[in-house]
Coordinates of C-alpha atoms in Angstrom, one line a residue:
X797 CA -233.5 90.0 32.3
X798 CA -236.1 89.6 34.5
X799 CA -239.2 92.1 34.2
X800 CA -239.4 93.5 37.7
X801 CA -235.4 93.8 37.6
X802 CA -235.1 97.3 35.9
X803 CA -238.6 98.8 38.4
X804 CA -235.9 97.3 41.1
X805 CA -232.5 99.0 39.9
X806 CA -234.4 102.0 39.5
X807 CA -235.8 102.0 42.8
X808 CA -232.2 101.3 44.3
X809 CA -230.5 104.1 42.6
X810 CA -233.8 106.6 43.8
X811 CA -232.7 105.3 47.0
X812 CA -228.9 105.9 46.8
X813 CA -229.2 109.0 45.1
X814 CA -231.8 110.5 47.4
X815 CA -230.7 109.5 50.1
X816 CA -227.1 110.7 50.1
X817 CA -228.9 113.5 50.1
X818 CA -231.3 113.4 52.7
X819 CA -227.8 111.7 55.1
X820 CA -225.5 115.6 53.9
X821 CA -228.9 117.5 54.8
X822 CA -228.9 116.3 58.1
X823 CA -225.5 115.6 58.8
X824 CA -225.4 119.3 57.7
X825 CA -227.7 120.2 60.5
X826 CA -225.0 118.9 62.9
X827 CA -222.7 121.6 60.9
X828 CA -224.5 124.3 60.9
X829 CA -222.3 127.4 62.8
X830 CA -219.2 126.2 61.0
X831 CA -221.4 126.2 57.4
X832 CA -223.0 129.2 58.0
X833 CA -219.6 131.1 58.8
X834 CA -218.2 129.3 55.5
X835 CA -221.1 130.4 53.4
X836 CA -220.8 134.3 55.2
X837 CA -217.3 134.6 54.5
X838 CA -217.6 133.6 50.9
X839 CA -220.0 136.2 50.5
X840 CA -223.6 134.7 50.6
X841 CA -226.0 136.8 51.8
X842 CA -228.3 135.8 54.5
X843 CA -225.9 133.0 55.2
X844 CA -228.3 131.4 57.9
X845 CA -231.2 131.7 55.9
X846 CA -229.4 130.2 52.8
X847 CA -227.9 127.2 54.7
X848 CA -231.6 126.2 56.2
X849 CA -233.1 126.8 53.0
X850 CA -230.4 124.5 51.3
X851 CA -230.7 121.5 54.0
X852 CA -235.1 121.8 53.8
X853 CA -234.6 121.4 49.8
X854 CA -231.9 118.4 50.6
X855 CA -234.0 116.4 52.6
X856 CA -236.9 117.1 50.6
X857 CA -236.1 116.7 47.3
X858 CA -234.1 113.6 48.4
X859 CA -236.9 112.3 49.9
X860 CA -239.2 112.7 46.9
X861 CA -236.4 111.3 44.7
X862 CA -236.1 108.0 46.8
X863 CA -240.0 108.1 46.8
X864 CA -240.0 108.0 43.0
X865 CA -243.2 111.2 43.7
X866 CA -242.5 114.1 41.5
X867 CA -238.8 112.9 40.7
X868 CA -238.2 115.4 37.7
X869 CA -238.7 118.1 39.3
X870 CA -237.2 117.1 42.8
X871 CA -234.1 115.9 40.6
X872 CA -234.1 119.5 39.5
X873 CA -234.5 121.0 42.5
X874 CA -230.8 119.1 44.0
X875 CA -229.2 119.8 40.0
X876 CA -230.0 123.1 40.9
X877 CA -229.2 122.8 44.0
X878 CA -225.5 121.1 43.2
X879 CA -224.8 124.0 40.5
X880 CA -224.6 126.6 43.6
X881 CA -222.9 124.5 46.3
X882 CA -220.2 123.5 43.9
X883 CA -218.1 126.1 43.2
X884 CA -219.2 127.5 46.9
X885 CA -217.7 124.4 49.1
X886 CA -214.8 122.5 46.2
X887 CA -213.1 125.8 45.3
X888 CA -210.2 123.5 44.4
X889 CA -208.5 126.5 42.2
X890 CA -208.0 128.0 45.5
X891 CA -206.2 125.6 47.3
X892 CA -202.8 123.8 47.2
X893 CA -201.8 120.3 48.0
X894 CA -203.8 117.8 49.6
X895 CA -206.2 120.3 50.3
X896 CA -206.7 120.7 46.4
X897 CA -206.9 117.1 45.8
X898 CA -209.8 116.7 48.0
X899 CA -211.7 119.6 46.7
X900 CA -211.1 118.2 43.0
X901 CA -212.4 114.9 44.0
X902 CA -215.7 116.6 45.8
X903 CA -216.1 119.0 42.6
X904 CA -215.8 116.0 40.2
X905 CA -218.0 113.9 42.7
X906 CA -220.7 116.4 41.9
X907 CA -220.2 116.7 38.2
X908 CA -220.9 113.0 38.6
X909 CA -224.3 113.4 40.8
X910 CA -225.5 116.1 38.5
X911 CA -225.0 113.4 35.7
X912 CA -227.6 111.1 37.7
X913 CA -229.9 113.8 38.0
X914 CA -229.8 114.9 34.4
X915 CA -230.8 110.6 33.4
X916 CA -233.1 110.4 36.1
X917 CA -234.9 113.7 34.6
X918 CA -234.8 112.1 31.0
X919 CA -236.0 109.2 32.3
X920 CA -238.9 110.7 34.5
X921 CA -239.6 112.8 31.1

């Protein structure tokens, strides 16, 4: 294996991972009334407040991820992040159908991230 290969898988995994993140922050931007209603009717306090706060820390963190600058703790910030916009948006145990399916497969989608973030922390450690 070449030397500079692993520096260059690394780098193209910051850069998928972070910025999947940085792409929902703003595409969340776009959603923002619908989100904020979501997140107010689920109980969130401050629902406007909390949805800005979530897409600044996002883009941020993905940012610093994909920029390899402080990647622990910007890792940390979207596992974090992930733990509370999980059971909040892919409440599959309260749905049916096809509605369920695709909640599942968003819940288990971010089982997966937080995976990624939990090696990218060891390996920022």
């Amino acid at each position: 294996m070449p030397a500079d290969l692993p520096s260059t898988l690394l780098f193209l995994g910051r850069l998928l991972l972070g910025g999947a993140f940085v792409f929902a922050g703003l595409r969340n931007i776009q959603n923002a009334a619908f989100l904020t209603q979501l997140m107010a009717a689920r109980g969130v306090p401050q629902a406007r407040l909390a949805l800005w706060l979530g897409i600044v820390l996002q883009v941020a963190a993905g940012v610093l991820v994909i920029a390899g600058l402080w990647t622990a703790i910007a890792a940390s910030v979207l596992l974090l992040f992930l733990i509370v916009a999980t059971p909040m948006f892919h409440n599959f145990w309260d749905h049916q159908g096809a509605d369920r399916a695709s909640r599942i497969n968003g819940f288990v989608g971010n089982v997966a991230l937080s995976g990624s973030f939990l090696t990218l922390i060891a390996q920022s450690a």
